Coordinates of N, CA and C in Angstrom, one line a residue:
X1 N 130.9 122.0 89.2 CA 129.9 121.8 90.1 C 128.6 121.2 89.4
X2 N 128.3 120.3 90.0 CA 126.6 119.6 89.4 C 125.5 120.1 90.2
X3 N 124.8 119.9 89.3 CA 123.8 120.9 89.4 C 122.6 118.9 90.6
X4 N 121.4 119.4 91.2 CA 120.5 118.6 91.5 C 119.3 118.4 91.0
X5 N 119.2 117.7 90.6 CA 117.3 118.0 89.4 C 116.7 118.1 90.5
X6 N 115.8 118.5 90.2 CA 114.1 118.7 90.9 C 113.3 118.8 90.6
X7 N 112.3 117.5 90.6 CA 111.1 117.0 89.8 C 110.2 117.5 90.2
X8 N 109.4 118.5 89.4 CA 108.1 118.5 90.3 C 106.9 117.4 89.9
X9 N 105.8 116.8 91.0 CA 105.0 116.0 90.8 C 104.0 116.4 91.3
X10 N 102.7 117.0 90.4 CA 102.0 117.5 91.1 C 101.9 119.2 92.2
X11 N 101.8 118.9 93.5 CA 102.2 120.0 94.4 C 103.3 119.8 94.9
X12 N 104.2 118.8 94.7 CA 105.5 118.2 95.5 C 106.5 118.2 94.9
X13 N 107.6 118.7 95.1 CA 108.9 118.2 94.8 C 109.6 117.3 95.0
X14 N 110.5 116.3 94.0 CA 111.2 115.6 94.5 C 112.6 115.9 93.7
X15 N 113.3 115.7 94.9 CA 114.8 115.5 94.9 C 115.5 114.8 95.5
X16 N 116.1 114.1 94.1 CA 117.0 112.5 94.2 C 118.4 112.7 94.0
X17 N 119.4 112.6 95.1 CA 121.2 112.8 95.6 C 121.3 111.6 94.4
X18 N 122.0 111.6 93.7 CA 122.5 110.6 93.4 C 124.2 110.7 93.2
X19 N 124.7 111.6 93.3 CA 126.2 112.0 93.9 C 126.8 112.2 94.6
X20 N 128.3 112.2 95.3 CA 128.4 112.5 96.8 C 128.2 114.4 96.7
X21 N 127.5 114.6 97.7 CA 127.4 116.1 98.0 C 128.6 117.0 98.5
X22 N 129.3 118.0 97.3 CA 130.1 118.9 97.5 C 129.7 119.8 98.2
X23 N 129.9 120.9 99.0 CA 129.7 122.0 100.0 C 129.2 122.8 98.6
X24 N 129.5 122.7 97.9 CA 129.4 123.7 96.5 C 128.1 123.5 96.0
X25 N 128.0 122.4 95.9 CA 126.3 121.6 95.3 C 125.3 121.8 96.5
X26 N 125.9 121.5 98.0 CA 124.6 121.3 98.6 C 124.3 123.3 98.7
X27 N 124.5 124.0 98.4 CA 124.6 125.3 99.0 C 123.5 125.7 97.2
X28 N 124.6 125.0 96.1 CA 123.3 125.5 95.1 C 121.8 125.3 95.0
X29 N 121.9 123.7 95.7 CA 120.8 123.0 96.2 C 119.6 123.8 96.9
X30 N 120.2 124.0 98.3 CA 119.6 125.2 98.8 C 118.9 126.0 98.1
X31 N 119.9 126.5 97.3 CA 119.4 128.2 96.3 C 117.9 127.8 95.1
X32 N 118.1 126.5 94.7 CA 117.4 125.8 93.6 C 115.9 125.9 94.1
X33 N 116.5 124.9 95.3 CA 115.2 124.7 96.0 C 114.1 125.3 96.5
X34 N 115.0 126.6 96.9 CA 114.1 127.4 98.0 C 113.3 128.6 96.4
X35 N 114.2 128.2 95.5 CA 113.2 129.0 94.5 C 112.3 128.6 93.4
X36 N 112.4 126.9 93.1 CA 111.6 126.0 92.9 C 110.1 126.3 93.6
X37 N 110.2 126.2 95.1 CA 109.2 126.2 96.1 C 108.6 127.3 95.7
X38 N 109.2 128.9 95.5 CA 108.6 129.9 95.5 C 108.1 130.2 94.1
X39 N 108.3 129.8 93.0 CA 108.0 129.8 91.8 C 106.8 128.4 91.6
X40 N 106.8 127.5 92.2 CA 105.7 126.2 91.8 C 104.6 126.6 92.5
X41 N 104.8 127.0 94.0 CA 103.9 126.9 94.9 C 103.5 125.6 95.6
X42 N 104.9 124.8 95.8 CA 104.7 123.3 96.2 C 104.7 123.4 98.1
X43 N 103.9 122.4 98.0 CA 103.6 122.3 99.6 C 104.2 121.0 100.3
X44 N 105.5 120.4 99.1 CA 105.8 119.9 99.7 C 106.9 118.8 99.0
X45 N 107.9 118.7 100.0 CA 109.7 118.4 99.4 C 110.1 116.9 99.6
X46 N 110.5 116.2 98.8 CA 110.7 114.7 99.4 C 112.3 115.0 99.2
X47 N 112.9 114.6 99.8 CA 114.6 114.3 99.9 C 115.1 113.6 99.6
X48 N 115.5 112.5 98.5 CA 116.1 110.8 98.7 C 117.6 111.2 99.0
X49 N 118.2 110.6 99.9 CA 119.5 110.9 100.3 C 120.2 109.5 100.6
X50 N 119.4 108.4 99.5 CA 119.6 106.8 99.9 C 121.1 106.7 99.0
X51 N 121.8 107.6 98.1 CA 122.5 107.4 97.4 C 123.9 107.7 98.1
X52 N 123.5 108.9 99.1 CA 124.9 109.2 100.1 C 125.6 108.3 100.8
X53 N 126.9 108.0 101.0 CA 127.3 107.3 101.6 C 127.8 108.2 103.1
X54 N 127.9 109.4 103.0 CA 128.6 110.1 104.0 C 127.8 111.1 104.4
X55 N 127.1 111.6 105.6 CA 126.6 112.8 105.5 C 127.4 113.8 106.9
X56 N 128.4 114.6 106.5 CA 129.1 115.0 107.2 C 127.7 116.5 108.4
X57 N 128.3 116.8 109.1 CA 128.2 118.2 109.6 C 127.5 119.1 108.6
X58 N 128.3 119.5 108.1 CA 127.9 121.0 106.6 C 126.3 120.0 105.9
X59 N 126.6 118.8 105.6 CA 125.5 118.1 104.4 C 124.5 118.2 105.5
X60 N 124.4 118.0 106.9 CA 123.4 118.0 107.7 C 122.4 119.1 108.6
X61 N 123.6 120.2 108.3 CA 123.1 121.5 108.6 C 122.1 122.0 106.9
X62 N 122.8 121.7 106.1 CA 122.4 122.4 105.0 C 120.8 121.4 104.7
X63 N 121.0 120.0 104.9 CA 119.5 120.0 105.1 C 118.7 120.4 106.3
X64 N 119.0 121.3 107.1 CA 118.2 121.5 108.3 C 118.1 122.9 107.9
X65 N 118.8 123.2 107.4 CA 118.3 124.6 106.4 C 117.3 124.8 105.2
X66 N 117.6 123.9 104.4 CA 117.0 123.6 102.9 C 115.1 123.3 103.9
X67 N 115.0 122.4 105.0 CA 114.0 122.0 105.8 C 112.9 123.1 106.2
X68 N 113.9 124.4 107.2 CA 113.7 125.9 107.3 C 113.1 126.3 106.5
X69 N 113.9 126.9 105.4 CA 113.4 127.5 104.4 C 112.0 127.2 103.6
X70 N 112.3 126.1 103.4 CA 110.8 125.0 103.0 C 109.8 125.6 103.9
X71 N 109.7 125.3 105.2 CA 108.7 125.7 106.5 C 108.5 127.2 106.0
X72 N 109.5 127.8 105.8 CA 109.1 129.3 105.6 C 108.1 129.4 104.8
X73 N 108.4 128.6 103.6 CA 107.8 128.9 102.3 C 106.3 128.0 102.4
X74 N 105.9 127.6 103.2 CA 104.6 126.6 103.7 C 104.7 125.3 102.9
X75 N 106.3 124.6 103.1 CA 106.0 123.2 102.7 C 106.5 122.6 103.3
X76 N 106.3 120.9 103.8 CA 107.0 120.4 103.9 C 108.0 119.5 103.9
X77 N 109.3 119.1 104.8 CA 109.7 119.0 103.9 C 110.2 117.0 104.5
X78 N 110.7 116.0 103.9 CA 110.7 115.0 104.0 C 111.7 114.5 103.9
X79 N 113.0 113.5 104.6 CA 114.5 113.4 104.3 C 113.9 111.8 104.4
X80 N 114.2 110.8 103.0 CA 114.3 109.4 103.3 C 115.4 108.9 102.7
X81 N 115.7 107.8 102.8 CA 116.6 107.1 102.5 C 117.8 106.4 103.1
X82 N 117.5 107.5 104.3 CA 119.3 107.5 105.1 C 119.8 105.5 105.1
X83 N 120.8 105.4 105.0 CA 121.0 104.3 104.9 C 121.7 104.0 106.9
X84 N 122.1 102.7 107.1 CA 121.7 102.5 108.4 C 123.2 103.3 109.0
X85 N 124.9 102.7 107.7 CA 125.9 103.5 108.2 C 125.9 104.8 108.7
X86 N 125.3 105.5 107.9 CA 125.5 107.2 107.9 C 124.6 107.4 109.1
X87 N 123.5 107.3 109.2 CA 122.4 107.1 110.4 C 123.6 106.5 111.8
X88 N 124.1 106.0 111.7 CA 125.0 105.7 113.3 C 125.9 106.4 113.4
X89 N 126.6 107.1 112.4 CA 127.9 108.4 112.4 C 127.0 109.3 112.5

């Protein structure tokens, strides 16, 4: 399983997919993230997800969770990149 960097810049995180997302990875992701947040005290998450070619069900809930959690934690959070395929599935 691969792990996802996460850069902090400033008050913000960023995290750049640059693999296809295993249920395994996005779930550690989750775990990384939501403790990144609580440990930096960032107010705020950028997502690049321009590297995905597929974003099934599970990859889309687990961002709408990773999103949650963020809100919990008082940040925001940001999904770019979606490419136009994945965006119409």
């Amino acid at each position: 399983m691969q792990r996802i960097p996460i850069l902090r810049i400033g008050r913000h995180l960023l995290v750049t997919i640059q693999v296809d997302l295993e249920d395994q990875t996005a779930l550690a992701l989750q775990d990384d993230l939501s403790a990144k947040i609580s440990a930096t005290g960032a107010t705020g998450v950028l997502i690049d997800i321009s590297a995905l070619e597929i974003v099934d069900s599970f990859i889309g809930r687990m961002l709408a969770n990773i999103s949650a959690i963020a809100r919990v934690l008082d940040a925001t959070t940001v999904v770019v990149g979606m490419q136009p395929a994945v965006a119409i599935t």
